[in-house]
Each structure stands twice: as C-alpha cells, then as structure tokens.
Short mmCIF file of C-alpha atoms in Angstrom, two decimals:
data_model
loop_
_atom_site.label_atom_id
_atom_site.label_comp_id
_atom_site.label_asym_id
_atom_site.label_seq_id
_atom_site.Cartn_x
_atom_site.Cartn_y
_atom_site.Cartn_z
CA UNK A 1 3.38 -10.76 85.54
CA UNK A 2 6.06 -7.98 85.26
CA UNK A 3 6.41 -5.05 87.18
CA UNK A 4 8.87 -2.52 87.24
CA UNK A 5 8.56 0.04 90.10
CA UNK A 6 10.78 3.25 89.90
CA UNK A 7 12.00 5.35 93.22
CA UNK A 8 14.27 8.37 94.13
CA UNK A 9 12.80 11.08 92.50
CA UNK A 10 11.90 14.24 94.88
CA UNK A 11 12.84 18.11 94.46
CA UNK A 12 16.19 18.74 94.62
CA UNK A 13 17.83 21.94 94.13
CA UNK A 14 20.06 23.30 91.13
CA UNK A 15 23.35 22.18 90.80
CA UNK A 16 22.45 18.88 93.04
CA UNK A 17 22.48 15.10 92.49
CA UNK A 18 19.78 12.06 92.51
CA UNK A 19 20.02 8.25 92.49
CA UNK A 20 17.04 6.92 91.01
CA UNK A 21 16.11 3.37 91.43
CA UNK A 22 14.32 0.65 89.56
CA UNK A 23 13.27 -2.95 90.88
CA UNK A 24 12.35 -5.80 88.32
CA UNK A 25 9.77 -8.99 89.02
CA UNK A 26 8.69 -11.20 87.36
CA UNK A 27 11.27 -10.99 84.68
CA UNK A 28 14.43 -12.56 82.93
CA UNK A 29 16.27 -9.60 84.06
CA UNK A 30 19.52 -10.24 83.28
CA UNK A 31 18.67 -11.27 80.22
CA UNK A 32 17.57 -8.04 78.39
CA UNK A 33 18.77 -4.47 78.61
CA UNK A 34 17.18 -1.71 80.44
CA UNK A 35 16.39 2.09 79.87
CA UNK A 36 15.99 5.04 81.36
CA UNK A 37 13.64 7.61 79.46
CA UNK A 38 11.99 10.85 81.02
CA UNK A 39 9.11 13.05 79.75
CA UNK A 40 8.96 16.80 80.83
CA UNK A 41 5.18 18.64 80.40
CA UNK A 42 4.31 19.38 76.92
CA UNK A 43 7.35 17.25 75.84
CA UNK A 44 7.79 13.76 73.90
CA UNK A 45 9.42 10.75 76.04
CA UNK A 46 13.04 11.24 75.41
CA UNK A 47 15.49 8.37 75.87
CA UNK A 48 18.28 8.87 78.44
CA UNK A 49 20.28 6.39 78.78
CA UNK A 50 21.13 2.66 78.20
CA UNK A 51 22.64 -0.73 79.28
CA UNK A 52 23.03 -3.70 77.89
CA UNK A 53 21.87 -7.26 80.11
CA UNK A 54 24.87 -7.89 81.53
CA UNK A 55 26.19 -4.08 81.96
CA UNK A 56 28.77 -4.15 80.06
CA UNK A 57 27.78 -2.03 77.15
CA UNK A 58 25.73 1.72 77.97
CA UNK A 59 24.81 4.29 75.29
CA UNK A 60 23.45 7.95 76.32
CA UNK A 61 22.52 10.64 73.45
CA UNK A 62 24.55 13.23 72.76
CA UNK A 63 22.43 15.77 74.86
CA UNK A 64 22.55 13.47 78.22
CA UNK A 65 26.28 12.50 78.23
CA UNK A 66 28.70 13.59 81.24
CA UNK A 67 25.45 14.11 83.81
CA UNK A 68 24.21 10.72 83.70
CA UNK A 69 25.28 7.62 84.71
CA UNK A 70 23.21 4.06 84.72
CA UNK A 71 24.35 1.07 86.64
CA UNK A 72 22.47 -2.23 87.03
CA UNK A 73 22.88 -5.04 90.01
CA UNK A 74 21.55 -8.32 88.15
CA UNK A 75 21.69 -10.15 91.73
CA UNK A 76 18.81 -7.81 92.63
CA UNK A 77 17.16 -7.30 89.68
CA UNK A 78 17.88 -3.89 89.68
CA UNK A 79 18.92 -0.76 87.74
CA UNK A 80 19.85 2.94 88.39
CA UNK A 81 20.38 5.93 87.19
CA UNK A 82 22.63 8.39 88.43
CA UNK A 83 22.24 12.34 87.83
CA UNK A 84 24.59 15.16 88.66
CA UNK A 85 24.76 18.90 88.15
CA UNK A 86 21.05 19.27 88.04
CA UNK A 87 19.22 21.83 86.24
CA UNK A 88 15.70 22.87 85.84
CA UNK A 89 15.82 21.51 82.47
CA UNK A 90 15.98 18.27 84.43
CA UNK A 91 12.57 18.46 85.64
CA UNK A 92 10.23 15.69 83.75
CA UNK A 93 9.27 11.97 85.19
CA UNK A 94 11.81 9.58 84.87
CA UNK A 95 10.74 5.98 83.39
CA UNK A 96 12.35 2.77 83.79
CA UNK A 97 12.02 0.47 81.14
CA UNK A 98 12.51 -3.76 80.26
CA UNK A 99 13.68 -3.69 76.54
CA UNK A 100 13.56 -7.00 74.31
CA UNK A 101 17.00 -7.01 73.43
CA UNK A 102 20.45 -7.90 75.36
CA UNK A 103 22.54 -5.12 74.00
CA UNK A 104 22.38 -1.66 73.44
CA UNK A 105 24.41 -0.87 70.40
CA UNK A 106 20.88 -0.37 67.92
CA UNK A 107 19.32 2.68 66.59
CA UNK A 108 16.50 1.63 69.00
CA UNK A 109 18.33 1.59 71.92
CA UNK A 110 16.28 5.12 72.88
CA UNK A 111 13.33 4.11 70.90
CA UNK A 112 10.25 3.74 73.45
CA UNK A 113 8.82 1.52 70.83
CA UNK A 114 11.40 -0.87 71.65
CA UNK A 115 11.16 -1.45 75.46
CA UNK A 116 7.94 -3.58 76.44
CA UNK A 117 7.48 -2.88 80.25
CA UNK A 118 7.20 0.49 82.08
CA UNK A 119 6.92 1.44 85.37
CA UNK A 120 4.33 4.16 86.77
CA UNK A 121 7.20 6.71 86.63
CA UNK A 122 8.79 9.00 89.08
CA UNK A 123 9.14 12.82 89.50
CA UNK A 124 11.99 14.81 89.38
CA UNK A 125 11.48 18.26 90.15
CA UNK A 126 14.60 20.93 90.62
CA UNK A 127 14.43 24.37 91.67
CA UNK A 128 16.51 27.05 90.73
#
C-alpha cells in the first residue's frame, strides 16, 4: 500500500521561508517523479513544482519560479520543497504527489490527473 505523508507546514510570517517535507512507502520511489501542488480556499489545485525520478530534471510554472525550490533524497524516499519570500498569496495546503512517469519534461507534468498518490496535505498559512 502507498502512502505519502507531507510535513512542515505552520504559520509563518511575510517575507519568511518553509521546508516542507514528504516521505514515500510502499513505493518504487526512485523510479517515478514527484510533485508538489497546493490548493488555496475557493481555488483549483495548482501545480507547483516538479522533478523528475532521479532529480535531475525540475519544471516550475511561470508564476512559481525564483521562490521555489524542490529537492528529492532517493536513499530516503523522500522529497521537498523549499519556499522563500513568503507572501499571503502563499497561503493554501501544500500536496505531495507520486506521478507515473520518470521525467518531467510533459505538458502533464502539473496536471493532477497525472500523479496517482496523494498525501492528506499540509497547511501553510502566512501572515502579513
């Protein structure tokens, strides 16, 4: 059974940083490549960033590039995302995701429909 479990998240103040974190069982892990989306109230899942299986490729839209920054350990099954300069705008929960490829360089690569396990999500909340 897969799980994917996200952590970090907490309220953080304008202008301020979070790592989030994302743990993997049950999984070829290093086999597929892994997304970060997030979902604000009233808003549509958005993707936010992505890397291929073995980390070597990464894609972020337009919108997120420069404040974002995902990593991945494959020894630990494990992949992060990195946010500076925070902004209210940032509020939403953030969503790790398993994806069914190995690469990122597809029009899906920020497609929800193309990333088949989710974790429960975690909160990001920033004050101004």
């Amino acid at each position: 059974q897969v799980q994917v479990a996200e952590s970090g998240g907490g309220l953080v103040q304008a202008g301020g940083s979070l790592r989030l974190s994302c743990k993997v069982s049950g999984y070829q892990f290093h086999e597929h490549n892994m997304g970060w989306f997030r979902q604000a109230p009233g808003k549509e899942r958005e993707g936010v960033a992505c890397i291929s299986s073995r980390g070597g490729n990464t894609y972020y839209p337009d919108a997120m590039e420069g404040r974002f920054t995902i990593s991945r350990d494959n020894g630990k099954d494990m992949v992060f995302l990195q946010i500076f300069s925070l902004t209210p705008g940032d509020t939403a929960i953030y969503y790790c995701a398993a994806g069914r490829y190995a690469s990122c360089s597809g029009s899906w690569r920020t497609d929800p429909k193309a990333y088949d396990y989710w974790g429960q999500g975690t909160q990001v909340t920033v004050s101004s």
